[in-house]
Amino acid sequence: VIVGGGLIGIELAEMLRSRNIPVTFLVRESSFWNGVLPEGESQMINEHILEHHIDLRLETNLAEIQSDVHGRAKAVVTDKGETIPCDLVGLTAGVSPNIDFLGDSGIVLGRGVKVNRYLETNIDDVYAIGDCAEQHEAIGNRRPIEAVWYTGRMMGETLAQILCGNKIPYNPGHWFNSAKFLDIEYQTYGWVFSDLTKKENEMHFHWRHPKEKICITVAFDKESRKFLGINTFGIRMRHDIFDRWLSEARDIDHVMEHLKDANFDPEFYDPYESDILTAFNWQFDTQLRMKKKSWQRIFNGT
Ligand SMILES: Cc1cc2nc3c(=O)[nH]c(=O)nc-3n(C[C@H](O)[C@H](O)[C@H](O)COP(=O)(O)OP(=O)(O)OC[C@H]3O[C@@H](n4cnc5c(N)ncnc54)[C@H](O)[C@@H]3O)c2cc1C
């Protein structure tokens, strides 16, 4: 039984299923990871989890873990009163920095070790980076603690510069991330909020393939039409291109018309940009035309 429906829970489920071990997956939310993913995407992942014969229990919490006479897990009891026998319980309900040992150190702590943009704590010559570091002020839409590998690496690079005398602030740039939900690759660039956390100005365009588990959601500003971010499932997109479009504050029309430049699927994969643009034009009553892929634009930006 796995408790907690996030990236690590689904990774553990995939690993157990790859060895033909039956899995029951307890997820507190009404749909998988719907605090992060928009509804259409979350729904598609629910379906994919079930296709992998994982017993997905939505809106279900862990109430108790029962042990046998040897102290080993033998069952879990859910908040719905159901007892599920098991040999192993995977607790994947989130991470928090393990900083108890710093309690008496005089270092200012929150959920993590508090740092400024130079990754300095309140004590001279003591810095914190990686999963344990908590920014005093969140940077843009980012969380004060970001437990992902690439921000840890960027903090490491920044701190190396600082220690070598080049005092630069930590600047993680535009948000991006990638992961895998069983067979489906996921990428995100910029900000696409879930239906639960979406801001007033954020408009979504969602396209899903009629048969395959492939979809995208593009977020843009309702008023200015500024492109805010994209989530892709089952289609690989170029990080560089979206990073550039975000920096150049491109509008949604530019992004949709140049989508072929962003596609990074390997050879012989079916392209879907034309279908996506047709759906966009239909939904938003626009007459955008797909531009031919240009290597010049891709590599030189012109
Ligand atoms: C199962 C799993 C899957 C993940 N998948 C992804 C992913 O796909 N993409 C992604 O971006 N991120 C992923 N992450 C997050 C990523 O692993 C972390 O963000 C990254 O490892 C953080 O690096 P770090 O150096 O800050 O901490 P860690 O890698 O946790 O290293 C901290 C080290 O400090 C040691 N330590 C702790 N306390 C003490 C102490 N008191 N004294 C001495 N040593 C101590 C620990 O033992 C450990 O070796 C995943 C995490 C997990 C757990």
mmCIF file of N, CA, C and O in Angstrom, residues 205 207 216 218 227 230 232 235-238 241-242 245 252-265 271-278 280 289-294 297-298:
data_model
loop_
_atom_site.group_PDB
_atom_site.id
_atom_site.type_symbol
_atom_site.label_atom_id
_atom_site.label_comp_id
_atom_site.label_asym_id
_atom_site.label_seq_id
_atom_site.Cartn_x
_atom_site.Cartn_y
_atom_site.Cartn_z
ATOM 1 N N PHE A 205 -5.739 26.561 -22.348
ATOM 2 C CA PHE A 205 -6.155 25.813 -23.530
ATOM 3 C C PHE A 205 -5.669 24.377 -23.320
ATOM 4 O O PHE A 205 -4.470 24.147 -23.106
ATOM 5 N N TRP A 207 -5.620 20.434 -24.828
ATOM 6 C CA TRP A 207 -5.850 19.533 -25.962
ATOM 7 C C TRP A 207 -5.458 18.126 -25.544
ATOM 8 O O TRP A 207 -4.415 17.925 -24.927
ATOM 9 N N ILE A 216 -1.740 18.362 -23.898
ATOM 10 C CA ILE A 216 -1.002 19.557 -23.459
ATOM 11 C C ILE A 216 -1.991 20.541 -22.837
ATOM 12 O O ILE A 216 -3.186 20.516 -23.158
ATOM 13 N N VAL A 218 -1.882 24.784 -22.219
ATOM 14 C CA VAL A 218 -1.120 26.029 -22.346
ATOM 15 C C VAL A 218 -1.850 27.094 -21.534
ATOM 16 O O VAL A 218 -3.077 27.221 -21.633
ATOM 17 N N PHE A 227 1.864 34.647 -22.924
ATOM 18 C CA PHE A 227 2.077 33.223 -22.650
ATOM 19 C C PHE A 227 2.639 33.064 -21.237
ATOM 20 O O PHE A 227 3.610 33.725 -20.869
ATOM 21 N N ILE A 230 3.403 26.063 -20.131
ATOM 22 C CA ILE A 230 2.848 24.900 -20.842
ATOM 23 C C ILE A 230 3.167 23.621 -20.072
ATOM 24 O O ILE A 230 4.248 23.494 -19.486
ATOM 25 N N THR A 232 3.186 19.475 -20.936
ATOM 26 C CA THR A 232 3.016 18.506 -22.016
ATOM 27 C C THR A 232 3.112 17.096 -21.451
ATOM 28 O O THR A 232 3.913 16.829 -20.556
ATOM 29 N N ILE A 235 4.443 14.363 -25.274
ATOM 30 C CA ILE A 235 5.085 15.103 -26.372
ATOM 31 C C ILE A 235 6.305 15.787 -25.756
ATOM 32 O O ILE A 235 6.168 16.454 -24.725
ATOM 33 N N ARG A 236 7.459 15.613 -26.394
ATOM 34 C CA ARG A 236 8.651 16.296 -25.860
ATOM 35 C C ARG A 236 8.783 17.672 -26.489
ATOM 36 O O ARG A 236 8.665 17.808 -27.702
ATOM 37 N N MET A 237 9.046 18.658 -25.655
ATOM 38 C CA MET A 237 9.221 20.026 -26.147
ATOM 39 C C MET A 237 10.591 20.544 -25.711
ATOM 40 O O MET A 237 11.122 20.136 -24.684
ATOM 41 N N ARG A 238 11.117 21.482 -26.516
ATOM 42 C CA ARG A 238 12.441 22.046 -26.242
ATOM 43 C C ARG A 238 12.402 23.038 -25.086
ATOM 44 O O ARG A 238 11.694 24.044 -25.163
ATOM 45 N N ILE A 241 13.524 26.716 -26.097
ATOM 46 C CA ILE A 241 12.558 27.539 -26.841
ATOM 47 C C ILE A 241 11.546 28.162 -25.878
ATOM 48 O O ILE A 241 11.259 29.360 -25.950
ATOM 49 N N PHE A 242 11.025 27.347 -24.960
ATOM 50 C CA PHE A 242 10.036 27.919 -24.033
ATOM 51 C C PHE A 242 10.683 28.922 -23.092
ATOM 52 O O PHE A 242 10.081 29.939 -22.741
ATOM 53 N N TRP A 245 10.844 32.076 -25.119
ATOM 54 C CA TRP A 245 9.529 32.708 -25.295
ATOM 55 C C TRP A 245 9.052 33.352 -23.994
ATOM 56 O O TRP A 245 8.428 34.411 -24.014
ATOM 57 N N ILE A 252 0.344 34.236 -26.643
ATOM 58 C CA ILE A 252 -0.114 32.873 -26.923
ATOM 59 C C ILE A 252 -0.155 32.614 -28.430
ATOM 60 O O ILE A 252 0.145 31.504 -28.881
ATOM 61 N N ASP A 253 -0.500 33.649 -29.214
ATOM 62 C CA ASP A 253 -0.607 33.450 -30.662
ATOM 63 C C ASP A 253 0.757 33.077 -31.251
ATOM 64 O O ASP A 253 0.868 32.177 -32.081
ATOM 65 N N HIS A 254 1.794 33.767 -30.809
ATOM 66 C CA HIS A 254 3.147 33.464 -31.284
ATOM 67 C C HIS A 254 3.512 32.016 -30.927
ATOM 68 O O HIS A 254 4.036 31.271 -31.751
ATOM 69 N N VAL A 255 3.210 31.640 -29.698
ATOM 70 C CA VAL A 255 3.558 30.285 -29.240
ATOM 71 C C VAL A 255 2.822 29.239 -30.073
ATOM 72 O O VAL A 255 3.428 28.269 -30.555
ATOM 73 N N MET A 256 1.532 29.438 -30.285
ATOM 74 C CA MET A 256 0.756 28.438 -31.025
ATOM 75 C C MET A 256 1.228 28.344 -32.476
ATOM 76 O O MET A 256 1.323 27.256 -33.034
ATOM 77 N N GLU A 257 1.556 29.494 -33.076
ATOM 78 C CA GLU A 257 1.964 29.485 -34.491
ATOM 79 C C GLU A 257 3.359 28.879 -34.687
ATOM 80 O O GLU A 257 3.691 28.439 -35.785
ATOM 81 N N HIS A 258 4.177 28.905 -33.626
ATOM 82 C CA HIS A 258 5.559 28.407 -33.759
ATOM 83 C C HIS A 258 5.777 27.099 -33.009
ATOM 84 O O HIS A 258 6.915 26.729 -32.718
ATOM 85 N N LEU A 259 4.689 26.412 -32.722
ATOM 86 C CA LEU A 259 4.791 25.197 -31.901
ATOM 87 C C LEU A 259 5.720 24.146 -32.518
ATOM 88 O O LEU A 259 6.366 23.383 -31.806
ATOM 89 N N LYS A 260 5.798 24.135 -33.851
ATOM 90 C CA LYS A 260 6.680 23.146 -34.502
ATOM 91 C C LYS A 260 8.147 23.379 -34.117
ATOM 92 O O LYS A 260 8.931 22.436 -34.069
ATOM 93 N N ASP A 261 8.515 24.644 -33.879
ATOM 94 C CA ASP A 261 9.902 24.928 -33.460
ATOM 95 C C ASP A 261 10.204 24.280 -32.106
ATOM 96 O O ASP A 261 11.353 23.966 -31.806
ATOM 97 N N ALA A 262 9.166 24.151 -31.297
ATOM 98 C CA ALA A 262 9.388 23.665 -29.929
ATOM 99 C C ALA A 262 9.420 22.144 -29.849
ATOM 100 O O ALA A 262 10.003 21.585 -28.922
ATOM 101 N N ASN A 263 8.810 21.473 -30.832
ATOM 102 C CA ASN A 263 8.713 20.008 -30.744
ATOM 103 C C ASN A 263 10.096 19.356 -30.750
ATOM 104 O O ASN A 263 10.947 19.694 -31.563
ATOM 105 N N PHE A 264 10.271 18.417 -29.849
ATOM 106 C CA PHE A 264 11.578 17.766 -29.699
ATOM 107 C C PHE A 264 11.419 16.248 -29.684
ATOM 108 O O PHE A 264 12.237 15.523 -29.149
ATOM 109 N N ASP A 265 10.292 15.764 -30.265
ATOM 110 C CA ASP A 265 10.093 14.314 -30.309
ATOM 111 C C ASP A 265 11.129 13.684 -31.231
ATOM 112 O O ASP A 265 11.550 14.301 -32.208
ATOM 113 N N PRO A 271 3.597 13.951 -35.435
ATOM 114 C CA PRO A 271 3.496 15.327 -34.929
ATOM 115 C C PRO A 271 2.019 15.710 -34.734
ATOM 116 O O PRO A 271 1.166 15.289 -35.510
ATOM 117 N N TYR A 272 1.723 16.485 -33.719
ATOM 118 C CA TYR A 272 0.326 16.849 -33.432
ATOM 119 C C TYR A 272 0.076 18.350 -33.467
ATOM 120 O O TYR A 272 -1.006 18.808 -33.130
ATOM 121 N N GLU A 273 1.101 19.128 -33.874
ATOM 122 C CA GLU A 273 0.955 20.584 -33.770
ATOM 123 C C GLU A 273 -0.231 21.103 -34.580
ATOM 124 O O GLU A 273 -0.939 22.008 -34.141
ATOM 125 N N SER A 274 -0.446 20.533 -35.774
ATOM 126 C CA SER A 274 -1.545 21.034 -36.607
ATOM 127 C C SER A 274 -2.892 20.747 -35.944
ATOM 128 O O SER A 274 -3.778 21.613 -35.919
ATOM 129 N N ASP A 275 -3.052 19.544 -35.403
ATOM 130 C CA ASP A 275 -4.303 19.210 -34.696
ATOM 131 C C ASP A 275 -4.505 20.155 -33.509
ATOM 132 O O ASP A 275 -5.618 20.609 -33.236
ATOM 133 N N ILE A 276 -3.401 20.434 -32.821
ATOM 134 C CA ILE A 276 -3.483 21.292 -31.633
ATOM 135 C C ILE A 276 -3.923 22.700 -32.046
ATOM 136 O O ILE A 276 -4.813 23.292 -31.437
ATOM 137 N N LEU A 277 -3.311 23.206 -33.129
ATOM 138 C CA LEU A 277 -3.651 24.568 -33.570
ATOM 139 C C LEU A 277 -5.101 24.639 -34.063
ATOM 140 O O LEU A 277 -5.813 25.613 -33.782
ATOM 141 N N THR A 278 -5.542 23.609 -34.775
ATOM 142 C CA THR A 278 -6.936 23.589 -35.246
ATOM 143 C C THR A 278 -7.889 23.668 -34.049
ATOM 144 O O THR A 278 -8.860 24.434 -34.052
ATOM 145 N N PHE A 280 -7.235 24.892 -31.134
ATOM 146 C CA PHE A 280 -7.109 26.216 -30.514
ATOM 147 C C PHE A 280 -7.942 27.241 -31.288
ATOM 148 O O PHE A 280 -8.714 28.011 -30.700
ATOM 149 N N ARG A 289 -2.119 30.557 -38.179
ATOM 150 C CA ARG A 289 -1.586 29.593 -39.162
ATOM 151 C C ARG A 289 -0.238 29.081 -38.681
ATOM 152 O O ARG A 289 0.620 29.863 -38.276
ATOM 153 N N MET A 290 -0.071 27.773 -38.773
ATOM 154 C CA MET A 290 1.159 27.146 -38.290
ATOM 155 C C MET A 290 2.347 27.552 -39.156
ATOM 156 O O MET A 290 2.285 27.457 -40.378
ATOM 157 N N LYS A 291 3.420 28.025 -38.525
ATOM 158 C CA LYS A 291 4.647 28.364 -39.262
ATOM 159 C C LYS A 291 5.475 27.092 -39.441
ATOM 160 O O LYS A 291 5.482 26.216 -38.570
ATOM 161 N N LYS A 292 6.171 27.038 -40.584
ATOM 162 C CA LYS A 292 7.052 25.888 -40.825
ATOM 163 C C LYS A 292 8.170 25.874 -39.794
ATOM 164 O O LYS A 292 8.643 26.934 -39.380
ATOM 165 N N LYS A 293 8.588 24.687 -39.412
ATOM 166 C CA LYS A 293 9.697 24.590 -38.451
ATOM 167 C C LYS A 293 10.933 25.266 -39.044
ATOM 168 O O LYS A 293 11.245 25.057 -40.219
ATOM 169 N N SER A 294 11.629 26.082 -38.243
ATOM 170 C CA SER A 294 12.816 26.777 -38.747
ATOM 171 C C SER A 294 14.004 26.512 -37.824
ATOM 172 O O SER A 294 14.002 26.920 -36.659
ATOM 173 N N ARG A 297 15.519 29.757 -36.591
ATOM 174 C CA ARG A 297 14.867 30.331 -35.393
ATOM 175 C C ARG A 297 15.237 29.519 -34.156
ATOM 176 O O ARG A 297 15.508 30.063 -33.097
ATOM 177 N N ILE A 298 15.241 28.182 -34.316
ATOM 178 C CA ILE A 298 15.493 27.329 -33.149
ATOM 179 C C ILE A 298 16.872 27.627 -32.560
ATOM 180 O O ILE A 298 17.020 27.801 -31.353
#
